mmCIF file of C-alpha atoms and ligand atoms in Angstrom:
data_model
loop_
_atom_site.group_PDB
_atom_site.id
_atom_site.type_symbol
_atom_site.label_atom_id
_atom_site.label_comp_id
_atom_site.label_asym_id
_atom_site.label_seq_id
_atom_site.Cartn_x
_atom_site.Cartn_y
_atom_site.Cartn_z
ATOM 1 C CA UNK A 1 0.796 26.677 14.305
ATOM 2 C CA UNK A 2 3.120 25.954 11.400
ATOM 3 C CA UNK A 3 6.449 24.125 11.733
ATOM 4 C CA UNK A 4 9.442 26.330 10.858
ATOM 5 C CA UNK A 5 11.520 24.512 8.252
ATOM 6 C CA UNK A 6 15.075 25.263 7.147
ATOM 7 C CA UNK A 7 16.238 23.441 4.017
ATOM 8 C CA UNK A 8 19.967 22.980 3.470
ATOM 9 C CA UNK A 9 20.396 22.124 -0.176
ATOM 10 C CA UNK A 10 22.524 21.968 -3.353
ATOM 11 C CA UNK A 11 19.902 22.361 -6.111
ATOM 12 C CA UNK A 12 20.038 20.041 -8.084
ATOM 13 C CA UNK A 13 17.035 18.635 -9.945
ATOM 14 C CA UNK A 14 15.730 16.419 -7.136
ATOM 15 C CA UNK A 15 16.405 19.169 -4.581
ATOM 16 C CA UNK A 16 14.114 21.397 -6.642
ATOM 17 C CA UNK A 17 11.267 18.914 -6.435
ATOM 18 C CA UNK A 18 11.766 18.519 -2.685
ATOM 19 C CA UNK A 19 11.709 22.289 -2.209
ATOM 20 C CA UNK A 20 8.492 22.609 -4.239
ATOM 21 C CA UNK A 21 6.985 19.893 -2.025
ATOM 22 C CA UNK A 22 7.842 21.871 1.106
ATOM 23 C CA UNK A 23 6.201 25.012 -0.241
ATOM 24 C CA UNK A 24 3.098 23.005 -1.143
ATOM 25 C CA UNK A 25 2.640 21.781 2.439
ATOM 26 C CA UNK A 26 0.549 24.221 4.517
ATOM 27 C CA UNK A 27 1.671 22.854 7.894
ATOM 28 C CA UNK A 28 5.260 24.068 7.414
ATOM 29 C CA UNK A 29 6.780 27.477 6.805
ATOM 30 C CA UNK A 30 10.087 27.556 4.955
ATOM 31 C CA UNK A 31 12.096 30.035 7.028
ATOM 32 C CA UNK A 32 15.390 29.818 5.110
ATOM 33 C CA UNK A 33 17.168 28.036 2.321
ATOM 34 C CA UNK A 34 20.840 27.491 3.075
ATOM 35 C CA UNK A 35 22.917 26.479 0.104
ATOM 36 C CA UNK A 36 26.036 24.420 -0.349
ATOM 37 C CA UNK A 37 28.187 23.249 -3.221
ATOM 38 C CA UNK A 38 27.535 19.646 -4.206
ATOM 39 C CA UNK A 39 25.695 18.696 -7.354
ATOM 40 C CA UNK A 40 27.426 21.687 -8.970
ATOM 41 C CA UNK A 41 29.372 24.729 -7.741
ATOM 42 C CA UNK A 42 28.009 27.175 -5.200
ATOM 43 C CA UNK A 43 27.358 29.998 -7.699
ATOM 44 C CA UNK A 44 24.959 27.738 -9.589
ATOM 45 C CA UNK A 45 23.314 26.083 -6.577
ATOM 46 C CA UNK A 46 22.713 29.537 -5.045
ATOM 47 C CA UNK A 47 21.249 30.917 -8.276
ATOM 48 C CA UNK A 48 19.030 27.857 -8.574
ATOM 49 C CA UNK A 49 17.732 28.283 -5.023
ATOM 50 C CA UNK A 50 16.896 31.945 -5.705
ATOM 51 C CA UNK A 51 15.037 30.891 -8.847
ATOM 52 C CA UNK A 52 12.895 28.417 -6.893
ATOM 53 C CA UNK A 53 11.909 31.129 -4.424
ATOM 54 C CA UNK A 54 10.796 33.228 -7.426
ATOM 55 C CA UNK A 55 8.866 30.312 -8.854
ATOM 56 C CA UNK A 56 6.758 29.820 -5.736
ATOM 57 C CA UNK A 57 6.360 33.559 -5.132
ATOM 58 C CA UNK A 58 7.869 33.428 -1.633
ATOM 59 C CA UNK A 59 10.268 35.812 0.088
ATOM 60 C CA UNK A 60 12.375 33.204 1.862
ATOM 61 C CA UNK A 61 15.950 34.312 2.501
ATOM 62 C CA UNK A 62 18.572 32.299 0.630
ATOM 63 C CA UNK A 63 21.978 32.045 2.333
ATOM 64 C CA UNK A 64 25.014 30.864 0.418
ATOM 65 C CA UNK A 65 27.344 28.639 2.395
ATOM 66 C CA UNK A 66 30.382 26.481 1.733
ATOM 67 C CA UNK A 67 31.905 26.375 -1.734
ATOM 68 C CA UNK A 68 34.072 23.326 -1.036
ATOM 69 C CA UNK A 69 34.033 20.271 1.215
ATOM 70 C CA UNK A 70 35.684 20.741 4.623
ATOM 71 C CA UNK A 71 38.901 18.856 3.886
ATOM 72 C CA UNK A 72 39.394 17.203 0.518
ATOM 73 C CA UNK A 73 38.198 18.359 -2.896
ATOM 74 C CA UNK A 74 35.387 16.330 -4.475
ATOM 75 C CA UNK A 75 33.819 15.788 -7.866
ATOM 76 C CA UNK A 76 30.425 17.302 -8.535
ATOM 77 C CA UNK A 77 27.438 15.619 -10.236
ATOM 78 C CA UNK A 78 27.110 17.893 -13.262
ATOM 79 C CA UNK A 79 27.018 14.785 -15.470
ATOM 80 C CA UNK A 80 23.584 14.048 -13.968
ATOM 81 C CA UNK A 81 22.159 17.480 -13.191
ATOM 82 C CA UNK A 82 23.756 19.550 -16.012
ATOM 83 C CA UNK A 83 26.570 22.085 -15.720
ATOM 84 C CA UNK A 84 24.245 24.594 -14.062
ATOM 85 C CA UNK A 85 22.590 21.945 -11.870
ATOM 86 C CA UNK A 86 19.237 22.579 -13.528
ATOM 87 C CA UNK A 87 19.636 20.732 -16.824
ATOM 88 C CA UNK A 88 21.323 23.567 -18.765
ATOM 89 C CA UNK A 89 18.052 25.004 -20.013
ATOM 90 C CA UNK A 90 19.241 28.622 -19.949
ATOM 91 C CA UNK A 91 16.389 29.660 -17.659
ATOM 92 C CA UNK A 92 16.020 33.344 -16.849
ATOM 93 C CA UNK A 93 17.973 34.119 -13.670
ATOM 94 C CA UNK A 94 16.336 35.576 -10.586
ATOM 95 C CA UNK A 95 17.107 39.176 -9.782
ATOM 96 C CA UNK A 96 16.822 38.486 -6.043
ATOM 97 C CA UNK A 97 19.860 39.011 -3.834
ATOM 98 C CA UNK A 98 21.371 36.411 -1.557
ATOM 99 C CA UNK A 99 21.037 37.122 2.176
ATOM 100 C CA UNK A 100 24.150 38.655 3.711
ATOM 101 C CA UNK A 101 24.967 35.978 6.305
ATOM 102 C CA UNK A 102 26.694 32.662 5.691
ATOM 103 C CA UNK A 103 24.549 29.523 5.650
ATOM 104 C CA UNK A 104 26.161 28.150 8.823
ATOM 105 C CA UNK A 105 25.358 31.375 10.643
ATOM 106 C CA UNK A 106 21.803 31.305 9.287
ATOM 107 C CA UNK A 107 21.310 27.767 10.631
ATOM 108 C CA UNK A 108 22.345 28.927 14.109
ATOM 109 C CA UNK A 109 20.149 32.035 13.891
ATOM 110 C CA UNK A 110 17.112 29.974 12.861
ATOM 111 C CA UNK A 111 17.753 27.579 15.763
ATOM 112 C CA UNK A 112 17.570 30.520 18.174
ATOM 113 C CA UNK A 113 14.582 32.153 16.482
ATOM 114 C CA UNK A 114 12.614 28.864 16.580
ATOM 115 C CA UNK A 115 14.073 27.074 19.600
ATOM 116 C CA UNK A 116 12.550 23.639 20.113
ATOM 117 C CA UNK A 117 10.401 23.879 16.974
ATOM 118 C CA UNK A 118 12.782 24.100 14.025
ATOM 119 C CA UNK A 119 12.952 21.252 11.527
ATOM 120 C CA UNK A 120 16.063 21.055 9.350
ATOM 121 C CA UNK A 121 15.997 18.994 6.168
ATOM 122 C CA UNK A 122 19.468 18.471 4.693
ATOM 123 C CA UNK A 123 19.398 17.583 1.005
ATOM 124 C CA UNK A 124 23.043 18.045 0.058
ATOM 125 C CA UNK A 125 26.536 17.456 1.425
ATOM 126 C CA UNK A 126 26.551 18.236 5.143
ATOM 127 C CA UNK A 127 29.258 20.914 4.991
ATOM 128 C CA UNK A 128 27.140 23.861 6.198
ATOM 129 C CA UNK A 129 25.564 21.863 8.994
ATOM 130 C CA UNK A 130 28.938 20.534 10.152
ATOM 131 C CA UNK A 131 30.304 24.050 10.280
ATOM 132 C CA UNK A 132 27.287 25.262 12.257
ATOM 133 C CA UNK A 133 27.734 22.361 14.669
ATOM 134 C CA UNK A 134 31.422 23.140 15.147
ATOM 135 C CA UNK A 135 30.561 26.817 15.768
ATOM 136 C CA UNK A 136 27.961 25.818 18.342
ATOM 137 C CA UNK A 137 27.808 22.182 19.519
ATOM 138 C CA UNK A 138 24.567 22.917 21.433
ATOM 139 C CA UNK A 139 22.727 23.367 18.113
ATOM 140 C CA UNK A 140 20.933 19.966 18.237
ATOM 141 C CA UNK A 141 19.377 20.888 21.602
ATOM 142 C CA UNK A 142 17.373 23.655 19.884
ATOM 143 C CA UNK A 143 16.328 21.669 16.793
ATOM 144 C CA UNK A 144 13.150 19.605 16.987
ATOM 145 C CA UNK A 145 14.005 17.323 14.086
ATOM 146 C CA UNK A 146 16.804 16.810 11.572
ATOM 147 C CA UNK A 147 16.152 14.808 8.412
ATOM 148 C CA UNK A 148 19.180 13.918 6.277
ATOM 149 C CA UNK A 149 19.110 12.595 2.717
ATOM 150 C CA UNK A 150 22.283 10.594 2.490
ATOM 151 C CA UNK A 151 24.077 7.304 2.660
ATOM 152 C CA UNK A 152 23.554 3.780 1.428
ATOM 153 C CA UNK A 153 22.745 1.666 4.435
ATOM 154 C CA UNK A 154 23.795 -1.712 3.043
ATOM 155 C CA UNK A 155 26.630 -0.429 0.896
ATOM 156 C CA UNK A 156 24.908 0.011 -2.467
ATOM 157 C CA UNK A 157 25.804 3.627 -3.153
ATOM 158 C CA UNK A 158 25.731 5.756 -6.265
ATOM 159 C CA UNK A 159 29.301 6.987 -6.688
ATOM 160 C CA UNK A 160 32.413 5.482 -8.247
ATOM 161 C CA UNK A 161 33.428 4.416 -4.722
ATOM 162 C CA UNK A 162 30.723 1.783 -4.659
ATOM 163 C CA UNK A 163 29.508 1.975 -1.042
ATOM 164 C CA UNK A 164 29.371 5.777 -0.943
ATOM 165 C CA UNK A 165 26.286 7.818 -1.710
ATOM 166 C CA UNK A 166 26.858 11.238 -3.312
ATOM 167 C CA UNK A 167 25.985 13.615 -0.438
ATOM 168 C CA UNK A 168 28.090 11.741 2.098
ATOM 169 C CA UNK A 169 30.852 10.893 -0.380
ATOM 170 C CA UNK A 170 31.205 14.548 -1.426
ATOM 171 C CA UNK A 171 32.151 15.589 2.112
ATOM 172 C CA UNK A 172 32.712 12.604 4.416
ATOM 173 C CA UNK A 173 34.376 14.725 7.110
ATOM 174 C CA UNK A 174 31.308 16.958 7.321
ATOM 175 C CA UNK A 175 29.066 13.908 7.525
ATOM 176 C CA UNK A 176 31.282 12.533 10.292
ATOM 177 C CA UNK A 177 30.969 15.776 12.260
ATOM 178 C CA UNK A 178 27.176 15.686 11.968
ATOM 179 C CA UNK A 179 26.683 11.942 12.523
ATOM 180 C CA UNK A 180 28.958 11.920 15.580
ATOM 181 C CA UNK A 181 27.664 15.212 17.009
ATOM 182 C CA UNK A 182 23.911 14.968 16.464
ATOM 183 C CA UNK A 183 22.327 12.622 19.002
ATOM 184 C CA UNK A 184 19.303 11.637 16.916
ATOM 185 C CA UNK A 185 18.331 12.303 13.312
ATOM 186 C CA UNK A 186 16.281 10.717 10.535
ATOM 187 C CA UNK A 187 18.179 9.258 7.595
ATOM 188 C CA UNK A 188 16.662 8.635 4.162
ATOM 189 C CA UNK A 189 19.221 6.818 2.045
ATOM 190 C CA UNK A 190 19.924 6.120 -1.613
ATOM 191 C CA UNK A 191 18.780 2.516 -1.425
ATOM 192 C CA UNK A 192 15.303 3.591 -0.280
ATOM 193 C CA UNK A 193 15.331 6.027 -3.202
ATOM 194 C CA UNK A 194 15.989 3.192 -5.650
ATOM 195 C CA UNK A 195 13.167 1.111 -4.153
ATOM 196 C CA UNK A 196 10.783 4.048 -4.412
ATOM 197 C CA UNK A 197 11.189 5.291 -7.979
ATOM 198 C CA UNK A 198 8.407 7.187 -9.739
ATOM 199 C CA UNK A 199 6.965 5.608 -12.897
ATOM 200 C CA UNK A 200 7.898 7.710 -15.915
ATOM 201 C CA UNK A 201 4.295 7.756 -17.179
ATOM 202 C CA UNK A 202 3.069 9.177 -13.864
ATOM 203 C CA UNK A 203 5.784 11.818 -13.814
ATOM 204 C CA UNK A 204 4.954 12.851 -17.363
ATOM 205 C CA UNK A 205 1.269 13.132 -16.533
ATOM 206 C CA UNK A 206 2.033 15.368 -13.544
ATOM 207 C CA UNK A 207 4.436 17.460 -15.586
ATOM 208 C CA UNK A 208 1.679 18.172 -18.102
ATOM 209 C CA UNK A 209 -0.302 20.112 -15.467
ATOM 210 C CA UNK A 210 -1.194 23.676 -16.344
ATOM 211 C CA UNK A 211 1.000 25.162 -13.639
ATOM 212 C CA UNK A 212 4.204 27.218 -13.719
ATOM 213 C CA UNK A 213 5.877 24.754 -11.347
ATOM 214 C CA UNK A 214 5.136 21.797 -13.636
ATOM 215 C CA UNK A 215 6.383 23.702 -16.693
ATOM 216 C CA UNK A 216 9.615 24.728 -14.981
ATOM 217 C CA UNK A 217 10.222 21.283 -13.528
ATOM 218 C CA UNK A 218 9.482 19.581 -16.853
ATOM 219 C CA UNK A 219 12.144 21.731 -18.422
ATOM 220 C CA UNK A 220 14.912 21.378 -15.824
ATOM 221 C CA UNK A 221 14.334 17.644 -15.287
ATOM 222 C CA UNK A 222 14.282 16.639 -18.964
ATOM 223 C CA UNK A 223 17.973 15.835 -19.016
ATOM 224 C CA UNK A 224 17.955 13.757 -15.819
ATOM 225 C CA UNK A 225 14.828 11.912 -16.935
ATOM 226 C CA UNK A 226 16.506 11.006 -20.224
ATOM 227 C CA UNK A 227 19.709 10.053 -18.409
ATOM 228 C CA UNK A 228 17.820 7.811 -15.974
ATOM 229 C CA UNK A 229 15.831 6.122 -18.753
ATOM 230 C CA UNK A 230 18.967 5.495 -20.809
ATOM 231 C CA UNK A 231 20.448 3.687 -17.827
ATOM 232 C CA UNK A 232 17.518 1.309 -17.742
ATOM 233 C CA UNK A 233 16.097 2.483 -14.432
ATOM 234 C CA UNK A 234 12.469 1.492 -13.972
ATOM 235 C CA UNK A 235 11.474 4.983 -12.865
ATOM 236 C CA UNK A 236 12.648 8.435 -11.932
ATOM 237 C CA UNK A 237 14.765 8.478 -8.773
ATOM 238 C CA UNK A 238 14.288 11.597 -6.673
ATOM 239 C CA UNK A 239 16.201 11.092 -3.446
ATOM 240 C CA UNK A 240 15.621 14.539 -1.993
ATOM 241 C CA UNK A 241 11.904 14.414 -2.724
ATOM 242 C CA UNK A 242 11.628 11.114 -0.850
ATOM 243 C CA UNK A 243 13.464 12.621 2.119
ATOM 244 C CA UNK A 244 11.142 15.619 2.048
ATOM 245 C CA UNK A 245 8.089 13.339 1.983
ATOM 246 C CA UNK A 246 9.442 11.597 5.107
ATOM 247 C CA UNK A 247 10.092 14.958 6.753
ATOM 248 C CA UNK A 248 6.681 16.434 5.987
ATOM 249 C CA UNK A 249 4.715 13.402 7.119
ATOM 250 C CA UNK A 250 6.347 11.289 9.834
ATOM 251 C CA UNK A 251 3.307 8.987 9.868
ATOM 252 C CA UNK A 252 4.053 8.090 6.242
ATOM 253 C CA UNK A 253 7.367 6.519 7.295
ATOM 254 C CA UNK A 254 6.099 2.967 7.300
ATOM 255 C CA UNK A 255 9.359 1.127 7.989
ATOM 256 C CA UNK A 256 11.984 2.602 10.300
ATOM 257 C CA UNK A 257 15.009 1.012 12.012
ATOM 258 C CA UNK A 258 16.982 2.847 14.672
ATOM 259 C CA UNK A 259 20.730 2.104 14.636
ATOM 260 C CA UNK A 260 24.161 3.565 15.147
ATOM 261 C CA UNK A 261 25.548 4.906 11.857
ATOM 262 C CA UNK A 262 29.155 6.076 11.402
ATOM 263 C CA UNK A 263 31.058 7.436 8.408
ATOM 264 C CA UNK A 264 34.142 5.771 6.929
ATOM 265 C CA UNK A 265 36.775 8.458 6.298
ATOM 266 C CA UNK A 266 39.862 6.504 5.286
ATOM 267 C CA UNK A 267 39.047 3.380 3.305
ATOM 268 C CA UNK A 268 40.678 3.207 -0.128
ATOM 269 C CA UNK A 269 37.533 1.563 -1.460
ATOM 270 C CA UNK A 270 35.060 2.722 1.158
ATOM 271 C CA UNK A 271 35.680 6.412 1.953
ATOM 272 C CA UNK A 272 32.283 8.046 2.430
ATOM 273 C CA UNK A 273 30.456 4.824 3.263
ATOM 274 C CA UNK A 274 27.722 4.945 5.895
ATOM 275 C CA UNK A 275 28.551 2.061 8.211
ATOM 276 C CA UNK A 276 25.407 0.848 9.975
ATOM 277 C CA UNK A 277 25.743 -1.245 13.117
ATOM 278 C CA UNK A 278 22.821 -3.484 12.174
ATOM 279 C CA UNK A 279 23.597 -6.081 14.842
ATOM 280 C CA UNK A 280 24.400 -3.678 17.689
ATOM 281 C CA UNK A 281 28.005 -4.880 18.023
ATOM 282 C CA UNK A 282 29.774 -1.565 18.462
ATOM 283 C CA UNK A 283 28.163 -0.739 21.773
ATOM 284 C CA UNK A 284 27.459 2.816 20.678
ATOM 285 C CA UNK A 285 24.131 4.591 21.115
ATOM 286 C CA UNK A 286 21.838 4.593 18.094
ATOM 287 C CA UNK A 287 21.938 8.008 16.407
ATOM 288 C CA UNK A 288 19.914 7.399 13.231
ATOM 289 C CA UNK A 289 16.285 6.556 12.586
ATOM 290 C CA UNK A 290 16.771 4.931 9.208
ATOM 291 C CA UNK A 291 13.650 5.406 7.092
ATOM 292 C CA UNK A 292 13.479 2.266 4.970
ATOM 293 C CA UNK A 293 10.069 2.989 3.444
ATOM 294 C CA UNK A 294 7.756 5.939 2.926
ATOM 295 C CA UNK A 295 4.160 5.117 1.944
ATOM 296 C CA UNK A 296 4.450 5.264 -1.855
ATOM 297 C CA UNK A 297 0.955 6.665 -2.412
ATOM 298 C CA UNK A 298 1.583 9.507 0.062
ATOM 299 C CA UNK A 299 4.953 10.245 -1.558
ATOM 300 C CA UNK A 300 3.425 10.349 -5.034
ATOM 301 C CA UNK A 301 0.497 12.499 -3.902
ATOM 302 C CA UNK A 302 2.952 15.063 -2.541
ATOM 303 C CA UNK A 303 4.993 15.109 -5.745
ATOM 304 C CA UNK A 304 1.837 15.628 -7.791
ATOM 305 C CA UNK A 305 0.638 18.422 -5.489
ATOM 306 C CA UNK A 306 4.027 20.139 -5.626
ATOM 307 C CA UNK A 307 3.719 20.295 -9.416
ATOM 308 C CA UNK A 308 0.146 21.593 -9.295
ATOM 309 C CA UNK A 309 -1.198 18.303 -10.665
ATOM 310 C CA UNK A 310 -3.314 17.241 -7.699
HETATM 311 C C1 BDR B 401 21.792 12.907 -3.611
HETATM 312 O O1 BDR B 401 22.890 13.331 -4.405
HETATM 313 C C2 BDR B 401 22.514 14.406 -5.220
HETATM 314 O O2 BDR B 401 22.992 14.249 -6.512
HETATM 315 C C3 BDR B 401 21.009 14.506 -5.151
HETATM 316 O O3 BDR B 401 20.587 15.862 -5.244
HETATM 317 C C4 BDR B 401 20.674 13.903 -3.818
HETATM 318 O O4 BDR B 401 20.728 14.869 -2.781
HETATM 319 C C5 BDR B 401 21.443 11.483 -3.979
HETATM 320 O O5 BDR B 401 22.541 10.640 -3.777
HETATM 321 CA CA1 CA B 402 20.699 17.245 -3.245
#
């Protein structure tokens, strides 16, 4: 029996790779893509999600969700992902229609349709999930597993507010709603992403595969690959793909620490930080299984397979 998987996402170049990985895994069935603003605006992230469904030849419903963070406006990441979120390649748009219901509603519907079995993988700001949780606080009781890509668990983030990682920093209030309302979830953070880069030579070899997915991904990722190289990174950093690898293969999570994690909402220098109670001083129950390492060979094998290179 396959695992029903809902992916909440803001595609996004690394989101795209993660989504291709999910479709390449036979033990899961992608039951919905729910889309949020984040890397770029909602019109682009929704169009990009529809395009990915075309690319893999699926008929997954794509639900647009929140166009803004819950409370305060935030800057997008177009400087990394391109103005359209997919490297500004001018790809041919999908003619598919978005599903009628809002992403938050779709999350609740999927939780009822697949009670006790649904896996949710959240690859963007947590706005849609927070809204779903506010609409129905019993949501976690029906979800088998939630995997979140977000945070920087020792304060080495990737935004101009140093300790904040992009997904959490884009909508800290939403992250607070989810982190304080979800009793237990898996967290794959930015610092793990940095430790688990993909060698450029390997990525280029996989992208040369004779496969439509490799050709499309080579095109939309060119800009981010160049950008990453120019910044002297040792390899390509694909946060959402790492989170998806952890989601698809729990046994590949080779180092995990379970701790209480809270979100800083107010700090002038720390808004959006994920504050981890490493020493257990706060006396609060642990809510996060922090995935500190995914077996690199398993991660790379999944990336290669997702691009048709395996
Ligand atoms: C996260 O931020 C986004 O830019 C990526 O898609 C990923 O979800 C990494 O911090
Ligand atoms: Ca993302």
